[in-house]
PDB file of C-alpha atoms in Angstrom:
ATOM      1  CA  SER A 378      49.861 285.622 -18.553  1.00 45.00           C
ATOM      2  CA  GLN A 379      51.210 287.000 -21.663  1.00 48.00           C
ATOM      3  CA  GLN A 380      49.015 286.514 -24.769  1.00 60.00           C
ATOM      4  CA  GLY A 381      51.144 288.191 -27.283  1.00 66.00           C
ATOM      5  CA  GLU A 382      54.716 287.789 -28.346  1.00 76.00           C
ATOM      6  CA  GLU A 383      56.332 290.691 -30.188  1.00 79.00           C
ATOM      7  CA  ASP A 384      59.215 290.163 -32.706  1.00 81.00           C
ATOM      8  CA  PRO A 385      61.863 291.177 -32.759  1.00 87.00           C
ATOM      9  CA  GLN A 386      62.636 291.773 -29.063  1.00 90.00           C
ATOM     10  CA  ALA A 387      65.002 294.731 -30.138  1.00 94.00           C
ATOM     11  CA  LEU A 388      65.322 296.634 -33.407  1.00 95.00           C
ATOM     12  CA  SER A 389      68.097 299.216 -34.158  1.00 96.00           C
ATOM     13  CA  ILE A 390      67.634 301.479 -37.276  1.00 96.00           C
ATOM     14  CA  GLN A 391      68.713 304.717 -38.686  1.00 97.00           C
ATOM     15  CA  GLU A 392      66.562 307.853 -38.905  1.00 97.00           C
ATOM     16  CA  GLY A 393      64.442 307.832 -42.157  1.00 97.00           C
ATOM     17  CA  GLU A 394      64.265 304.084 -42.341  1.00 97.00           C
ATOM     18  CA  ASN A 395      61.106 302.069 -41.848  1.00 98.00           C
ATOM     19  CA  ALA A 396      60.583 299.971 -38.722  1.00 97.00           C
ATOM     20  CA  THR A 397      58.529 296.810 -38.713  1.00 97.00           C
ATOM     21  CA  MET A 398      57.576 294.914 -35.586  1.00 95.00           C
ATOM     22  CA  ASN A 399      55.237 291.958 -35.333  1.00 95.00           C
ATOM     23  CA  CYS A 400      52.965 290.463 -32.728  1.00 94.00           C
ATOM     24  CA  SER A 401      51.564 287.002 -32.537  1.00 94.00           C
ATOM     25  CA  TYR A 402      48.732 285.926 -30.151  1.00 92.00           C
ATOM     26  CA  LYS A 403      47.129 282.716 -29.071  1.00 90.00           C
ATOM     27  CA  THR A 404      43.494 282.996 -28.638  1.00 88.00           C
ATOM     28  CA  SER A 405      40.554 284.729 -30.463  1.00 90.00           C
ATOM     29  CA  ILE A 406      40.546 288.414 -30.148  1.00 91.00           C
ATOM     30  CA  ASN A 407      38.088 291.268 -30.314  1.00 91.00           C
ATOM     31  CA  ASN A 408      40.525 294.057 -30.968  1.00 92.00           C
ATOM     32  CA  LEU A 409      44.318 294.446 -31.101  1.00 94.00           C
ATOM     33  CA  GLN A 410      45.941 297.712 -30.087  1.00 94.00           C
ATOM     34  CA  TRP A 411      49.566 299.066 -30.192  1.00 95.00           C
ATOM     35  CA  TYR A 412      51.016 301.114 -27.504  1.00 95.00           C
ATOM     36  CA  ARG A 413      54.298 302.963 -27.098  1.00 97.00           C
ATOM     37  CA  GLN A 414      56.296 303.395 -23.982  1.00 96.00           C
ATOM     38  CA  ASN A 415      59.195 305.621 -23.470  1.00 93.00           C
ATOM     39  CA  SER A 416      61.712 304.857 -20.921  1.00 83.00           C
ATOM     40  CA  GLY A 417      59.527 303.017 -18.383  1.00 71.00           C
ATOM     41  CA  ARG A 418      56.918 305.712 -18.372  1.00 82.00           C
ATOM     42  CA  GLY A 419      53.304 305.425 -19.133  1.00 88.00           C
ATOM     43  CA  LEU A 420      51.837 303.850 -22.210  1.00 92.00           C
ATOM     44  CA  VAL A 421      50.719 305.918 -25.108  1.00 94.00           C
ATOM     45  CA  HIS A 422      47.800 304.605 -27.222  1.00 93.00           C
ATOM     46  CA  LEU A 423      48.887 304.464 -30.960  1.00 95.00           C
ATOM     47  CA  ILE A 424      46.208 302.589 -32.896  1.00 95.00           C
ATOM     48  CA  LEU A 425      43.302 300.044 -32.514  1.00 94.00           C
ATOM     49  CA  ILE A 426      42.387 297.513 -35.189  1.00 95.00           C
ATOM     50  CA  ARG A 427      39.273 295.372 -34.828  1.00 94.00           C
ATOM     51  CA  SER A 428      39.208 291.792 -35.573  1.00 94.00           C
ATOM     52  CA  ASN A 429      37.203 292.265 -38.663  1.00 95.00           C
ATOM     53  CA  GLU A 430      39.694 294.817 -40.190  1.00 97.00           C
ATOM     54  CA  ARG A 431      42.788 293.887 -41.970  1.00 97.00           C
ATOM     55  CA  GLU A 432      44.649 297.163 -42.285  1.00 98.00           C
ATOM     56  CA  LYS A 433      44.582 300.481 -40.655  1.00 97.00           C
ATOM     57  CA  HIS A 434      46.674 303.744 -41.022  1.00 97.00           C
ATOM     58  CA  SER A 435      47.316 306.531 -38.759  1.00 96.00           C
ATOM     59  CA  GLY A 436      49.922 309.229 -39.954  1.00 97.00           C
ATOM     60  CA  ARG A 437      53.143 307.276 -40.268  1.00 97.00           C
ATOM     61  CA  LEU A 438      51.814 304.092 -38.708  1.00 98.00           C
ATOM     62  CA  ARG A 439      50.380 301.223 -40.558  1.00 98.00           C
ATOM     63  CA  VAL A 440      48.840 298.184 -38.755  1.00 98.00           C
ATOM     64  CA  THR A 441      47.823 294.948 -40.342  1.00 98.00           C
ATOM     65  CA  LEU A 442      45.971 292.075 -38.799  1.00 97.00           C
ATOM     66  CA  ASP A 443      45.798 288.463 -39.842  1.00 97.00           C
ATOM     67  CA  THR A 444      43.317 286.600 -37.714  1.00 95.00           C
ATOM     68  CA  SER A 445      44.024 283.321 -39.406  1.00 95.00           C
ATOM     69  CA  LYS A 446      47.672 283.498 -38.527  1.00 95.00           C
ATOM     70  CA  LYS A 447      46.809 285.222 -35.248  1.00 95.00           C
ATOM     71  CA  SER A 448      49.386 287.992 -35.935  1.00 95.00           C
ATOM     72  CA  SER A 449      49.675 291.684 -36.421  1.00 96.00           C
ATOM     73  CA  SER A 450      52.468 293.934 -37.566  1.00 97.00           C
ATOM     74  CA  LEU A 451      53.066 297.570 -36.994  1.00 97.00           C
ATOM     75  CA  LEU A 452      55.064 299.557 -39.505  1.00 98.00           C
ATOM     76  CA  ILE A 453      56.502 302.983 -38.742  1.00 98.00           C
ATOM     77  CA  THR A 454      57.639 304.760 -41.818  1.00 98.00           C
ATOM     78  CA  ALA A 455      60.342 307.363 -42.028  1.00 98.00           C
ATOM     79  CA  SER A 456      61.392 306.788 -38.457  1.00 97.00           C
ATOM     80  CA  ARG A 457      62.646 309.705 -36.303  1.00 97.00           C
ATOM     81  CA  ALA A 458      64.860 309.606 -33.217  1.00 96.00           C
ATOM     82  CA  ALA A 459      61.765 310.619 -31.198  1.00 95.00           C
ATOM     83  CA  ASP A 460      60.336 307.086 -32.144  1.00 97.00           C
ATOM     84  CA  THR A 461      62.825 305.451 -29.891  1.00 97.00           C
ATOM     85  CA  ALA A 462      60.677 303.642 -27.421  1.00 97.00           C
ATOM     86  CA  SER A 463      59.279 300.198 -26.495  1.00 96.00           C
ATOM     87  CA  TYR A 464      56.301 299.038 -28.491  1.00 96.00           C
ATOM     88  CA  PHE A 465      53.611 296.759 -27.175  1.00 95.00           C
ATOM     89  CA  CYS A 466      50.706 294.919 -28.698  1.00 95.00           C
ATOM     90  CA  ALA A 467      47.647 294.354 -26.499  1.00 94.00           C
ATOM     91  CA  THR A 468      44.565 292.119 -27.233  1.00 93.00           C
ATOM     92  CA  ASP A 469      41.154 291.892 -25.746  1.00 89.00           C
ATOM     93  CA  ALA A 470      38.729 289.166 -26.020  1.00 83.00           C
ATOM     94  CA  ARG A 471      35.021 289.529 -26.802  1.00 75.00           C
ATOM     95  CA  GLY A 472      33.053 290.172 -23.872  1.00 73.00           C
ATOM     96  CA  TYR A 473      36.083 291.230 -21.829  1.00 73.00           C
ATOM     97  CA  SER A 474      37.659 294.609 -21.232  1.00 77.00           C
ATOM     98  CA  THR A 475      40.962 293.503 -19.798  1.00 87.00           C
ATOM     99  CA  LEU A 476      44.109 293.969 -22.112  1.00 91.00           C
ATOM    100  CA  THR A 477      46.711 291.138 -22.360  1.00 91.00           C
ATOM    101  CA  PHE A 478      50.093 292.531 -23.411  1.00 92.00           C
ATOM    102  CA  GLY A 479      53.020 291.132 -25.251  1.00 89.00           C
ATOM    103  CA  LYS A 480      56.664 291.525 -23.888  1.00 89.00           C
ATOM    104  CA  GLY A 481      57.285 294.431 -26.337  1.00 92.00           C
ATOM    105  CA  THR A 482      59.846 295.369 -28.920  1.00 94.00           C
ATOM    106  CA  MET A 483      62.601 297.846 -28.078  1.00 95.00           C
ATOM    107  CA  LEU A 484      63.089 300.244 -30.969  1.00 97.00           C
ATOM    108  CA  LEU A 485      66.156 302.404 -31.197  1.00 97.00           C
ATOM    109  CA  VAL A 486      66.283 304.943 -33.958  1.00 97.00           C
ATOM    110  CA  SER A 487      69.715 306.639 -34.376  1.00 96.00           C
ATOM    111  CA  PRO A 488      70.155 310.142 -35.889  1.00 92.00           C
TER     112      PRO A 488
ATOM    113  CA  LYS B 398      41.113 317.091 -21.728  1.00 70.00           C
ATOM    114  CA  ALA B 399      43.525 316.276 -19.041  1.00 83.00           C
ATOM    115  CA  GLY B 400      44.966 312.821 -19.172  1.00 93.00           C
ATOM    116  CA  VAL B 401      45.151 310.086 -16.548  1.00 96.00           C
ATOM    117  CA  THR B 402      47.023 311.208 -13.524  1.00 97.00           C
ATOM    118  CA  GLN B 403      48.703 309.103 -10.929  1.00 97.00           C
ATOM    119  CA  THR B 404      50.119 309.883  -7.541  1.00 97.00           C
ATOM    120  CA  PRO B 405      52.758 309.617  -6.278  1.00 97.00           C
ATOM    121  CA  ARG B 406      55.100 309.239  -9.175  1.00 96.00           C
ATOM    122  CA  TYR B 407      57.827 307.566  -7.186  1.00 96.00           C
ATOM    123  CA  LEU B 408      57.727 305.693  -3.924  1.00 96.00           C
ATOM    124  CA  ILE B 409      60.244 303.821  -1.764  1.00 98.00           C
ATOM    125  CA  LYS B 410      59.002 301.427   0.895  1.00 98.00           C
ATOM    126  CA  THR B 411      60.290 298.877   3.172  1.00 98.00           C
ATOM    127  CA  ARG B 412      59.271 295.212   3.180  1.00 98.00           C
ATOM    128  CA  GLY B 413      56.278 294.508   5.385  1.00 98.00           C
ATOM    129  CA  GLN B 414      54.911 298.036   5.019  1.00 98.00           C
ATOM    130  CA  GLN B 415      51.730 298.839   3.036  1.00 98.00           C
ATOM    131  CA  VAL B 416      51.231 301.350   0.313  1.00 98.00           C
ATOM    132  CA  THR B 417      48.382 303.250  -1.376  1.00 98.00           C
ATOM    133  CA  LEU B 418      48.504 304.458  -4.975  1.00 98.00           C
ATOM    134  CA  SER B 419      46.007 306.905  -6.550  1.00 98.00           C
ATOM    135  CA  CYS B 420      44.574 307.283  -9.963  1.00 98.00           C
ATOM    136  CA  SER B 421      42.519 309.969 -11.383  1.00 98.00           C
ATOM    137  CA  PRO B 422      40.844 309.024 -14.742  1.00 97.00           C
ATOM    138  CA  ILE B 423      40.143 311.260 -17.846  1.00 96.00           C
ATOM    139  CA  SER B 424      37.040 313.207 -17.202  1.00 95.00           C
ATOM    140  CA  GLY B 425      34.046 311.169 -18.396  1.00 92.00           C
ATOM    141  CA  HIS B 426      35.824 307.873 -18.121  1.00 93.00           C
ATOM    142  CA  ARG B 427      34.114 305.622 -15.609  1.00 93.00           C
ATOM    143  CA  SER B 428      36.306 302.512 -16.058  1.00 93.00           C
ATOM    144  CA  VAL B 429      39.688 302.323 -14.368  1.00 96.00           C
ATOM    145  CA  SER B 430      42.124 299.459 -14.743  1.00 95.00           C
ATOM    146  CA  TRP B 431      45.415 298.723 -13.009  1.00 97.00           C
ATOM    147  CA  TYR B 432      48.472 296.947 -14.347  1.00 96.00           C
ATOM    148  CA  GLN B 433      51.738 295.923 -12.876  1.00 97.00           C
ATOM    149  CA  GLN B 434      54.826 296.093 -15.046  1.00 95.00           C
ATOM    150  CA  THR B 435      58.111 294.306 -14.083  1.00 94.00           C
ATOM    151  CA  PRO B 436      61.117 293.443 -16.271  1.00 90.00           C
ATOM    152  CA  GLY B 437      60.565 289.678 -15.673  1.00 87.00           C
ATOM    153  CA  GLN B 438      56.663 289.444 -16.034  1.00 90.00           C
ATOM    154  CA  GLY B 439      56.039 292.387 -18.348  1.00 90.00           C
ATOM    155  CA  LEU B 440      52.649 294.020 -18.023  1.00 93.00           C
ATOM    156  CA  GLN B 441      50.134 292.144 -16.014  1.00 94.00           C
ATOM    157  CA  PHE B 442      46.490 292.961 -15.314  1.00 94.00           C
ATOM    158  CA  LEU B 443      45.616 293.565 -11.707  1.00 96.00           C
ATOM    159  CA  PHE B 444      42.038 294.693 -11.571  1.00 93.00           C
ATOM    160  CA  GLU B 445      39.349 296.833 -13.160  1.00 94.00           C
ATOM    161  CA  TYR B 446      36.654 299.010 -11.585  1.00 94.00           C
ATOM    162  CA  PHE B 447      33.591 300.449 -13.061  1.00 92.00           C
ATOM    163  CA  SER B 448      30.928 302.430 -11.182  1.00 91.00           C
ATOM    164  CA  GLU B 449      32.579 301.715  -7.816  1.00 94.00           C
ATOM    165  CA  THR B 450      32.537 297.999  -8.464  1.00 94.00           C
ATOM    166  CA  GLN B 451      35.348 295.579  -9.216  1.00 93.00           C
ATOM    167  CA  ARG B 452      34.424 294.141 -12.600  1.00 90.00           C
ATOM    168  CA  ASN B 453      37.507 291.972 -13.221  1.00 90.00           C
ATOM    169  CA  LYS B 454      40.578 290.784 -11.242  1.00 93.00           C
ATOM    170  CA  GLY B 455      43.820 289.325 -12.342  1.00 93.00           C
ATOM    171  CA  ASN B 456      45.798 286.530 -10.804  1.00 93.00           C
ATOM    172  CA  PHE B 457      47.429 288.360  -7.888  1.00 96.00           C
ATOM    173  CA  PRO B 458      47.401 287.574  -4.109  1.00 96.00           C
ATOM    174  CA  GLY B 459      44.798 289.149  -1.871  1.00 96.00           C
ATOM    175  CA  ARG B 460      47.595 291.565  -0.622  1.00 97.00           C
ATOM    176  CA  PHE B 461      46.603 293.551  -3.677  1.00 98.00           C
ATOM    177  CA  SER B 462      43.344 295.333  -3.422  1.00 97.00           C
ATOM    178  CA  GLY B 463      41.715 298.422  -4.848  1.00 97.00           C
ATOM    179  CA  ARG B 464      38.557 300.539  -4.796  1.00 97.00           C
ATOM    180  CA  GLN B 465      36.897 303.224  -6.811  1.00 97.00           C
ATOM    181  CA  PHE B 466      35.048 306.277  -5.703  1.00 97.00           C
ATOM    182  CA  SER B 467      31.874 307.882  -6.968  1.00 96.00           C
ATOM    183  CA  ASN B 468      33.965 310.446  -8.876  1.00 95.00           C
ATOM    184  CA  SER B 469      35.626 307.574 -10.646  1.00 95.00           C
ATOM    185  CA  ARG B 470      38.993 308.126  -8.958  1.00 97.00           C
ATOM    186  CA  SER B 471      40.571 304.854  -7.963  1.00 98.00           C
ATOM    187  CA  GLU B 472      43.124 303.673  -5.308  1.00 98.00           C
ATOM    188  CA  MET B 473      45.106 300.535  -5.126  1.00 98.00           C
ATOM    189  CA  ASN B 474      46.648 299.232  -1.994  1.00 98.00           C
ATOM    190  CA  VAL B 475      49.352 296.653  -1.445  1.00 98.00           C
ATOM    191  CA  SER B 476      49.819 295.305   2.064  1.00 96.00           C
ATOM    192  CA  THR B 477      52.780 293.522   3.591  1.00 97.00           C
ATOM    193  CA  LEU B 478      55.154 294.572   0.743  1.00 98.00           C
ATOM    194  CA  GLU B 479      57.523 292.068  -0.620  1.00 98.00           C
ATOM    195  CA  LEU B 480      60.654 292.809  -2.728  1.00 97.00           C
ATOM    196  CA  GLY B 481      59.016 291.365  -5.728  1.00 96.00           C
ATOM    197  CA  ASP B 482      56.289 294.054  -5.556  1.00 98.00           C
ATOM    198  CA  SER B 483      58.847 296.567  -6.839  1.00 98.00           C
ATOM    199  CA  ALA B 484      57.436 297.584 -10.230  1.00 97.00           C
ATOM    200  CA  LEU B 485      55.870 300.260 -12.239  1.00 97.00           C
ATOM    201  CA  TYR B 486      52.160 300.397 -11.527  1.00 97.00           C
ATOM    202  CA  LEU B 487      50.069 301.785 -14.260  1.00 97.00           C
ATOM    203  CA  CYS B 488      46.376 302.906 -14.134  1.00 97.00           C
ATOM    204  CA  ALA B 489      44.298 303.223 -17.301  1.00 96.00           C
ATOM    205  CA  SER B 490      40.852 304.626 -17.949  1.00 95.00           C
ATOM    206  CA  SER B 491      38.265 304.091 -20.652  1.00 91.00           C
ATOM    207  CA  LEU B 492      34.881 305.088 -21.762  1.00 88.00           C
ATOM    208  CA  GLU B 493      31.968 302.994 -20.770  1.00 80.00           C
ATOM    209  CA  GLY B 494      31.049 301.869 -24.225  1.00 77.00           C
ATOM    210  CA  GLN B 495      34.743 301.095 -25.267  1.00 79.00           C
ATOM    211  CA  PRO B 496      36.302 299.512 -22.187  1.00 76.00           C
ATOM    212  CA  TYR B 497      39.103 298.002 -24.169  1.00 82.00           C
ATOM    213  CA  GLU B 498      40.447 301.332 -25.548  1.00 86.00           C
ATOM    214  CA  GLN B 499      42.434 302.321 -22.469  1.00 90.00           C
ATOM    215  CA  TYR B 500      44.455 305.331 -21.907  1.00 93.00           C
ATOM    216  CA  PHE B 501      47.343 305.036 -19.456  1.00 95.00           C
ATOM    217  CA  GLY B 502      48.698 307.421 -16.772  1.00 96.00           C
ATOM    218  CA  PRO B 503      52.485 307.966 -16.321  1.00 95.00           C
ATOM    219  CA  GLY B 504      52.630 305.266 -13.599  1.00 96.00           C
ATOM    220  CA  THR B 505      53.930 305.053 -10.080  1.00 97.00           C
ATOM    221  CA  ARG B 506      57.375 303.583  -9.628  1.00 97.00           C
ATOM    222  CA  LEU B 507      57.397 301.517  -6.403  1.00 98.00           C
ATOM    223  CA  THR B 508      60.758 300.369  -4.976  1.00 98.00           C
ATOM    224  CA  VAL B 509      60.544 297.962  -1.982  1.00 98.00           C
ATOM    225  CA  THR B 510      63.811 297.608  -0.027  1.00 97.00           C
TER     226      THR B 510
END
């Protein structure tokens, strides 16, 4: 079953703009991760944020986590055409290693 | 380090047949998980193996099975294929101490006709 719901389902921006996508989840989590998927290929791990962290940065990526609202956001700054992909959030619960994914946000970055 | 590899990358099978997919994890990773991705259901967990033992199983029928070998390589098998089994099957591996931080292979695209 799907734990997370990404919002928006699709996002279209121009190169150089920032892209923000959100993820909401239903139950308590241990960690939340973001993955990228290009054209139905494998998932690429982007960033992991633990339940006791509020914000994390990695290059052009910024992730925030609000456990009180059960939500997270992924910000990609200065988007490039190569960022065009689907982005998924995945959560795991304490004591469990299985990941539960949202349905993803499709990001299109136009040159 | 080489990433997770999956073979074959593409497969076409007929209803009623069976299929075996293979996954080689990142060197040093002993946990292997399998996921099914379809347009309708999204990404769903199938099962997880660690040290040749199934540690977790998702909500899939018994036609879906798997195993792990002593070198951590894993296979999954689907018997009596149905049209609805058409999907991208993704394998992921992780370190023993961080089973939730999973690294995915390119997937096997299975088409059932």
